[in-house]
Amino acid sequence: MSYFFFFIILMLMHNTFHITRRKTRDGRGSFDTGKYRNLFHDLLAVPDDLVHRKIADAWNRLFYGNERTERFYFQAAPDTAYIKDIYHNDVRSEGMSYGLMIAVQLDKKDEFDRLWKWTKDYMQHKDGPRKNYFAWQCKTNGTIIDPNSASDGEEWIVMALFFASARWGNGSGIFDYASEAQTVLDTMLHKKDEHGNDGTITNMFHELHHQIVFSPFHPEINEDKPPYTFTDPSYHLPHFYELWARWAERDNGFWFEAAKAGRKFLKKAVHPVTGLAPDYALFDGTPTNHFGGGQADFRYDAWRVAMNVALDYAWFEADRWAIIQSNRLLDFFFNEGLDTYGDQYTLDGKCLCDNHNSGLIAMNAVAALAATNEKRKGFVKKLWCLPVPSGDARYYEGLCYMLGLLMVSGTFRIYHPAP
């Protein structure tokens, strides 16, 4: 009889596990299957070798092309390199983090290590209240312009370091990638309790809302909306948090909650008809203006929300809302004119700038990873036909273009650490 009851208990535990799992995971994305869709092949019938050549051409132009018109990657001594914002003539944590991610996805270890050493040497604070955070803006000689953090930089840097650890193994010193990633994760969650923090620097994730803050900074001056009291929808990366929940040495429960909170937040932040997201929002999803206004509209940061929603679904299939959202967003831009839609809008769809921007074209193509309507093919084709961005605006447009190519081609992948 005891064996019978033991068997019943095991069955109940088994069923409870799978019921709980279904509550958080609706399907089997790339994390489970190890398969990544190549939409250039699936929707446009482009041969794989042509896709590989297109990606290689983009890498060669943006990283090693003409320094006046094509490249944004520049080597510096000793053994370092940086991604340059050409238009502003500076270096930003956003660009460095994207550069690191592109390098690890394409198995470019030398470029990765050079970028990481520059980031570590010049951008990461070595002491003081901001210790282990990264300054978001520096001169090309490494001098810090603004010591504050743009929180997405830390997020992408951590994820790139974890992938580097899994893909190449850990080295020593600053090239112990996993250890470096964990240090930044610990700082993001426990900064306010660190010895030496004078109270002006906060955690990068809000403890109550489990959401990324715009910037972990409590200004000394009186300010109505300090940077830690609101967020940026494009900073919400639930697919990254899912991996940290599995791979981090501690705080795993928090990262699972952050993934759930991020998905819940994005549902509230996007417009229910157009699918457009604001640049900045409160933690309940309400759009908010800051730094002179305009950030309650769909502008440059908000382009990336399409990428975050679609990639999260492609990797984890956690919520079929991503399909609805991606279809809705592509419907809006298709109705605005597939070849002519602008790059800035009010959330209800009034065009604020009619520039047809290659960066937004790339981000909308990534939305096709989650979309199911027939219009998605046109957006993927638009990305395929785009030339590699060049000229003074190539920094942001080129980074979005390169990330778009990797994701739409199935080249942007999860690299799992060794068991």
XYZ file of C-alpha atoms in Angstrom:
419
model
C 0.000 0.000 0.000
C 2.856 2.410 0.757
C 4.176 2.012 -2.781
C 0.755 2.943 -4.136
C 0.596 6.198 -2.149
C 4.183 7.014 -3.110
C 3.253 6.576 -6.772
C 0.195 8.838 -6.384
C 2.323 11.562 -4.763
C 4.848 11.404 -7.590
C 2.085 11.739 -10.189
C 0.594 14.737 -8.388
C 3.987 16.423 -8.224
C 4.579 15.729 -11.916
C 1.208 17.175 -12.935
C 1.622 20.217 -10.697
C 5.004 20.987 -12.295
C 3.573 20.849 -15.808
C 0.499 22.901 -14.898
C 2.744 25.560 -13.372
C 5.012 25.462 -16.413
C 2.085 25.978 -18.771
C 1.043 29.050 -16.826
C 4.304 30.760 -17.760
C 5.166 29.104 -21.063
C 2.607 28.640 -23.859
C 4.880 27.035 -26.403
C 8.313 25.832 -27.356
C 10.603 28.545 -28.571
C 14.240 28.414 -29.511
C 15.322 27.997 -25.889
C 13.629 24.583 -25.841
C 14.092 23.475 -29.436
C 17.501 24.914 -30.326
C 16.014 25.934 -33.682
C 16.122 29.478 -35.086
C 14.068 30.585 -38.055
C 15.688 32.216 -41.080
C 12.891 34.413 -42.450
C 14.934 35.441 -45.480
C 14.877 31.785 -46.479
C 11.414 30.881 -45.200
C 9.529 33.888 -46.591
C 11.698 35.059 -49.505
C 13.382 31.789 -50.541
C 16.829 33.402 -50.340
C 19.554 30.698 -50.340
C 21.472 30.353 -47.101
C 24.811 31.169 -48.715
C 23.477 34.529 -49.914
C 22.240 35.312 -46.410
C 25.680 34.523 -44.963
C 27.338 36.723 -47.594
C 24.990 39.619 -46.831
C 25.765 39.434 -43.118
C 29.511 39.207 -43.820
C 29.311 42.239 -46.109
C 27.509 44.257 -43.438
C 30.140 43.261 -40.851
C 33.014 44.181 -43.147
C 31.558 47.571 -44.026
C 30.460 48.619 -40.529
C 33.535 47.272 -38.731
C 36.305 47.560 -41.351
C 34.992 49.740 -44.160
C 35.907 53.294 -45.116
C 36.457 55.217 -41.894
C 34.832 58.395 -43.213
C 31.682 56.884 -44.707
C 31.165 53.265 -43.568
C 32.733 51.979 -40.365
C 31.726 52.747 -36.793
C 34.283 50.371 -35.217
C 37.715 51.874 -34.511
C 40.732 50.162 -32.964
C 42.727 51.921 -30.280
C 45.839 51.097 -28.298
C 46.510 49.062 -26.307
C 44.388 46.178 -27.593
C 41.101 48.056 -27.409
C 38.411 49.300 -29.767
C 35.245 51.372 -29.581
C 31.981 51.873 -31.448
C 31.736 55.527 -32.393
C 28.593 57.620 -32.638
C 29.690 59.364 -35.805
C 27.199 62.229 -35.683
C 27.980 63.187 -32.060
C 31.664 62.156 -32.139
C 31.452 60.192 -28.897
C 31.218 56.650 -27.505
C 28.071 55.373 -25.782
C 27.390 52.353 -23.596
C 24.481 51.485 -25.898
C 26.774 51.202 -28.904
C 29.480 49.320 -27.017
C 26.959 46.814 -25.695
C 25.477 46.236 -29.155
C 28.960 45.907 -30.592
C 29.806 43.259 -27.994
C 26.631 41.347 -28.788
C 27.209 41.467 -32.552
C 30.787 40.245 -32.064
C 29.843 37.258 -29.898
C 26.988 36.290 -32.216
C 29.374 36.254 -35.185
C 32.179 34.474 -33.283
C 34.519 37.477 -33.479
C 36.493 37.008 -30.270
C 39.298 39.468 -31.026
C 36.856 42.308 -31.689
C 34.813 41.324 -28.636
C 37.836 41.392 -26.336
C 38.983 44.727 -27.709
C 35.540 46.282 -27.191
C 35.225 44.787 -23.723
C 38.653 46.050 -22.645
C 37.806 49.598 -23.787
C 34.447 49.410 -21.988
C 36.090 48.062 -18.843
C 39.031 50.485 -18.900
C 37.171 53.707 -19.638
C 33.415 53.356 -19.068
C 33.111 51.212 -15.936
C 33.441 53.146 -12.686
C 36.224 51.735 -10.507
C 35.180 53.327 -7.205
C 32.747 55.750 -5.616
C 28.942 55.522 -5.471
C 28.728 54.388 -9.128
C 31.274 51.561 -8.770
C 30.751 48.820 -11.408
C 28.127 50.810 -13.298
C 29.073 52.171 -16.734
C 29.176 55.809 -17.806
C 26.837 56.069 -20.762
C 28.862 58.684 -22.683
C 32.608 59.146 -23.220
C 34.947 60.899 -25.598
C 36.839 58.705 -28.062
C 39.974 59.105 -25.913
C 38.127 57.525 -22.979
C 37.376 60.680 -21.000
C 33.952 60.442 -19.368
C 31.454 63.056 -20.554
C 28.471 61.959 -18.435
C 29.068 59.545 -15.526
C 25.428 58.451 -15.303
C 24.220 55.118 -16.647
C 21.795 54.356 -19.463
C 20.393 51.123 -18.090
C 20.114 49.241 -21.376
C 23.894 49.392 -21.711
C 24.368 47.313 -18.564
C 21.689 44.837 -19.653
C 23.189 44.126 -23.079
C 26.731 44.033 -21.690
C 25.746 41.371 -19.138
C 24.003 39.250 -21.761
C 26.929 39.522 -24.176
C 29.360 38.483 -21.426
C 27.287 35.414 -20.529
C 27.176 34.375 -24.192
C 30.934 34.940 -24.499
C 31.502 32.723 -21.469
C 29.396 29.963 -22.998
C 30.827 30.271 -26.503
C 34.532 30.707 -25.799
C 35.025 29.769 -22.148
C 36.265 32.048 -19.386
C 39.747 33.493 -19.337
C 41.534 35.263 -16.507
C 41.168 38.762 -15.131
C 38.699 40.907 -17.016
C 38.210 38.074 -19.528
C 36.562 35.872 -16.922
C 33.354 36.771 -18.710
C 30.884 35.007 -16.410
C 32.411 36.544 -13.284
C 32.308 40.006 -14.854
C 28.664 39.515 -15.830
C 27.737 38.417 -12.317
C 29.455 41.442 -10.784
C 27.335 43.777 -12.888
C 24.157 41.810 -12.096
C 24.875 42.086 -8.373
C 25.418 45.811 -8.730
C 22.174 46.272 -10.660
C 20.133 44.738 -7.827
C 22.078 45.741 -4.704
C 23.679 49.098 -5.431
C 21.726 51.055 -2.819
C 23.030 48.807 -0.020
C 26.685 48.950 -1.048
C 29.264 50.421 1.281
C 30.400 53.776 -0.089
C 27.104 54.648 -1.766
C 26.235 58.190 -0.697
C 22.526 57.750 -1.449
C 22.581 59.432 -4.848
C 22.783 56.163 -6.819
C 19.967 53.616 -6.793
C 19.457 50.065 -7.959
C 18.949 49.609 -11.685
C 15.778 47.571 -11.117
C 12.922 48.924 -9.029
C 12.469 46.584 -6.064
C 8.664 46.908 -5.947
C 7.872 46.865 -9.665
C 10.677 44.480 -10.753
C 11.259 46.815 -13.701
C 14.328 48.429 -15.201
C 14.630 52.137 -14.364
C 15.585 54.772 -16.905
C 18.744 55.571 -14.960
C 19.806 54.605 -11.417
C 20.360 58.183 -10.359
C 18.857 60.222 -7.523
C 19.701 63.824 -8.420
C 20.997 66.146 -5.772
C 18.800 68.880 -7.223
C 15.029 68.978 -6.793
C 13.505 67.282 -9.821
C 9.867 66.317 -10.430
C 10.694 63.072 -12.236
C 14.110 61.779 -11.226
C 15.470 59.114 -13.598
C 14.832 56.198 -11.217
C 11.058 56.902 -11.039
C 10.257 56.044 -14.667
C 11.393 53.618 -17.329
C 12.052 53.212 -21.031
C 9.928 50.504 -22.741
C 12.807 49.618 -25.073
C 14.898 48.717 -22.002
C 12.517 45.872 -21.064
C 14.215 42.612 -22.082
C 12.266 39.707 -20.550
C 14.093 37.183 -22.749
C 17.382 38.246 -21.155
C 15.919 38.065 -17.638
C 14.694 34.512 -18.312
C 18.272 33.472 -19.015
C 19.680 35.295 -15.994
C 17.106 33.535 -13.820
C 18.630 30.243 -14.952
C 22.317 31.177 -15.133
C 22.998 33.782 -12.429
C 24.651 32.684 -9.198
C 21.945 34.346 -7.064
C 18.735 36.418 -7.166
C 17.242 33.939 -9.604
C 13.717 34.418 -8.263
C 13.943 38.161 -8.839
C 14.928 37.651 -12.469
C 11.974 35.341 -13.079
C 9.707 38.008 -11.610
C 11.389 40.658 -13.766
C 10.636 38.623 -16.889
C 6.973 38.390 -15.954
C 6.829 42.069 -14.991
C 8.465 43.107 -18.269
C 5.916 41.235 -20.363
C 3.053 42.637 -18.313
C 4.442 46.156 -18.607
C 4.842 46.034 -22.392
C 1.163 45.109 -22.770
C 0.243 48.304 -20.940
C 2.822 50.546 -22.618
C 1.870 50.010 -26.272
C -1.145 51.701 -27.872
C -4.066 49.255 -28.194
C -4.763 50.199 -31.837
C -1.451 51.215 -33.430
C 0.868 49.049 -31.325
C 3.238 52.027 -30.958
C 5.204 52.432 -27.717
C 6.466 55.672 -26.155
C 10.106 56.436 -25.580
C 9.538 56.827 -21.814
C 6.793 55.561 -19.511
C 5.873 55.252 -15.856
C 5.965 51.779 -14.322
C 2.236 51.333 -15.011
C 2.835 51.938 -18.722
C 1.576 55.531 -18.802
C 3.634 57.583 -21.315
C 5.678 60.370 -19.761
C 7.608 63.360 -21.105
C 11.007 64.276 -19.736
C 14.144 66.192 -20.690
C 12.244 68.836 -22.614
C 9.267 66.790 -23.798
C 8.469 64.515 -26.705
C 9.355 61.272 -24.983
C 5.690 60.295 -24.591
C 5.654 59.742 -28.357
C 7.004 56.953 -30.542
C 10.557 58.071 -31.279
C 14.002 56.557 -31.742
C 14.229 54.483 -28.534
C 10.772 53.039 -29.086
C 11.755 51.472 -32.427
C 13.401 48.670 -30.431
C 10.239 47.541 -28.629
C 9.239 45.556 -31.726
C 12.560 43.709 -31.528
C 12.193 42.961 -27.815
C 8.643 41.621 -28.085
C 9.375 39.441 -31.122
C 12.702 38.043 -29.917
C 11.217 37.190 -26.533
C 8.477 35.227 -28.294
C 10.893 33.545 -30.687
C 13.054 32.352 -27.795
C 10.435 31.461 -25.177
C 6.892 31.668 -26.594
C 5.825 32.826 -23.143
C 2.718 34.758 -24.217
C 0.801 34.687 -27.484
C 0.046 38.366 -26.996
C 3.349 38.919 -28.797
C 1.697 37.637 -31.986
C -1.224 40.038 -31.603
C 1.094 42.958 -30.888
C 3.460 42.225 -33.778
C 0.580 41.837 -36.245
C -0.979 45.079 -34.994
C 2.274 47.015 -35.319
C 2.982 45.781 -38.845
C -0.616 46.497 -39.852
C -0.149 50.097 -38.750
C 3.060 50.665 -40.694
C 1.728 48.816 -43.739
C -1.289 51.146 -43.806
C 1.059 54.127 -43.490
C 2.808 52.924 -46.665
C 5.355 50.130 -46.679
C 7.818 52.218 -48.703
C 7.082 55.604 -47.159
C 6.121 55.372 -43.464
C 7.761 57.878 -41.125
C 10.033 57.245 -38.177
C 8.281 59.244 -35.414
C 4.600 59.265 -34.423
C 2.195 60.134 -31.673
C 0.959 56.928 -30.080
C -2.415 57.221 -31.796
C -0.708 57.374 -35.192
C -0.117 60.996 -36.194
C 3.146 61.230 -38.155
C 5.691 63.602 -36.606
C 8.521 63.005 -39.092
C 8.199 61.488 -42.558
C 11.795 60.243 -42.745
C 11.783 56.597 -43.914
C 14.577 55.320 -41.684
C 16.610 52.157 -42.224
C 16.918 51.584 -38.461
C 13.160 51.386 -38.040
C 12.856 49.275 -41.194
C 15.218 46.759 -39.565
C 13.345 46.717 -36.251
C 9.992 46.228 -37.980
C 11.430 43.294 -39.918
C 12.329 41.634 -36.608
C 8.650 41.892 -35.611
C 8.011 39.303 -38.341
C 9.540 36.675 -36.031
C 6.326 36.823 -33.988
C 3.833 38.137 -36.566
C 1.615 35.753 -38.502
C -0.098 37.991 -41.078
C 0.882 37.963 -44.724
C 2.150 41.544 -44.554
C 5.238 40.431 -42.643
C 6.818 39.207 -45.876
C 6.946 42.773 -47.200
C 8.778 43.996 -44.098
C 11.350 41.204 -44.326
C 11.869 41.986 -48.011
C 12.415 45.662 -47.182
C 15.259 44.718 -44.841
C 16.770 42.338 -47.382
C 16.825 45.058 -50.049
C 18.313 47.735 -47.772
C 21.887 48.831 -48.428
C 24.240 48.910 -45.447
C 23.713 52.300 -43.707
C 26.438 54.825 -44.398
C 27.130 58.485 -43.735
C 26.933 60.460 -40.496
C 23.805 58.648 -39.226
C 25.263 55.161 -39.604
C 25.895 54.596 -35.883
C 22.331 53.960 -34.664
C 20.871 53.008 -38.019
C 23.770 50.640 -38.672
C 23.510 48.954 -35.286
C 19.754 48.423 -35.712
C 20.390 47.152 -39.244
C 23.061 44.698 -38.107
C 20.961 43.382 -35.204
C 17.990 43.093 -37.544
C 19.972 41.024 -40.045
C 21.172 38.664 -37.317
C 17.744 38.167 -35.780
C 15.711 37.823 -38.977
C 18.266 35.359 -40.404
C 18.230 33.166 -37.282
C 21.862 34.033 -36.548
C 21.117 35.748 -33.218
C 21.190 32.786 -30.815
C 21.260 31.681 -27.206
C 24.628 30.257 -26.153
C 24.120 28.033 -23.125
C 26.772 27.664 -20.437
C 28.235 24.230 -19.860
C 26.207 22.130 -17.395
